[in-house]
């Protein structure tokens, strides 16, 4: 019998109004579980529970918050293999990647457990005699957390942990493709010692559950990670009622390879950044911008390495690239391969649907030589497709790197300290990598982008306080 993933509302597990099914993208005959799907009324009941819990959780001591978050972090770390297996089965990234993500989610909870003990504030002398000034951070109230499918443990963790650390109550809505991971996280939180209603999980569609959260006047703030289209609609709706909004959206991240870079190592970074996690990372290196003198050599290295990648079942030992998450995503990836060919981009490798012993959404990683204005070099594919783009020199490479509506992450491979330093200053991105893949970030420092990639304060690290708190300035007469 399939596991039944339920909502967690006001401290109780609830069945849904309708049911959905979560499939294993590596093996469509394997049903990960059935999941509850909420309607607007059930979502509103979760919002009301979060409103009612505001006082209890918002006035809880730092020690209590530390204990709750530390408990969740410890359990995630202790169960990383089991949770990683669920993640790999439901989302399709390889088992080592999935175990790494479960561990990262644990580290994030541990980090914010510590932050709960260090909520910052200031006490200053007033410009007036006999007056003290205090600047403190207070919870926002009810926050809605809406997340995508591609990091189904880590992204929820980096929203839920700071939301709770700073005293907010939460309604969490995971993506419909990964209800099992959302449920597993909620199951741990349900035993962590929170007051009823402080954390709620509502499963279901973006249109029903997501939109109800965005439009509810009882929701004080919304943190969203997902596509640009949905993010922009959320921004418009939330701004209209003046709710605080944080958006993390797409990317079309450049990795610049200069002629002085160790090419083998640069190719390793490019393959890792472009294709691991099946290219389904907002930080994926989808534009490989290579200086002309080494372009042909680098392209050949990339062609060989891309063709050698092992595509297979996410849970199978030796698999380097798991399946794509869903049939729709596979179709989107294949359609971009067709667009690339149609636009006249030069095909170097992959881009074909594959058959494996189990029926799943398999595709060989695709590599093209593209012109900067071609669609595959400009639009986010969110799959294993990368473009090589020729640059005349460093200045041209930098201009190409910045010639995108997005600005999440930008990387450079070079032996030149001067060029690396210049790139760090002038790349129009929220994150810059030097001699590293564009994907792969630390859990204790800010994450986020510029331009169409992000809106609002950064996530993660100490900067998370900027979104999850509101500042109060208090004046006290001392005499
Ligand atoms: P998506 O925008 O389709 O969905 C994201 C979430 O929003 C899901 O939970 C979905 O149910 C919900 N949603 C959909 N419509 C909604 C609506 N009208 N109102 C409220 N909520 C709604 O994105 P996805 O397909 O799950 O994820 C892929 C996208 O996420 C890619 O574009 C990728 O770049 C982006 N992403 C960005 C980051 C980042 O931090 N920048 C990280 C991971 C993924």
XYZ file of N, CA and C in Angstrom, residues 100 112-113 148 158 170 271 282 415 437:
30
model
N 23.530 14.309 0.285
C 24.189 15.594 0.538
C 23.167 16.690 0.816
N 20.519 27.908 12.097
C 19.499 28.839 12.595
C 19.119 28.551 14.046
N 19.396 27.332 14.529
C 19.243 27.089 15.971
C 20.173 28.044 16.711
N 9.879 25.169 -4.776
C 9.893 24.372 -6.003
C 10.294 22.926 -5.701
N 15.816 26.162 4.249
C 16.382 27.495 4.382
C 15.310 28.576 4.447
N 4.348 29.555 10.524
C 4.603 29.164 9.134
C 3.452 28.373 8.530
N 31.202 20.647 -16.478
C 30.328 19.474 -16.536
C 29.537 19.352 -15.236
N 18.916 26.114 -10.154
C 18.827 27.522 -10.580
C 20.230 28.103 -10.751
N 43.739 31.670 -14.277
C 44.904 31.702 -13.390
C 45.303 33.129 -13.069
N 32.647 25.408 -9.758
C 31.396 25.361 -10.534
C 30.424 26.441 -10.044
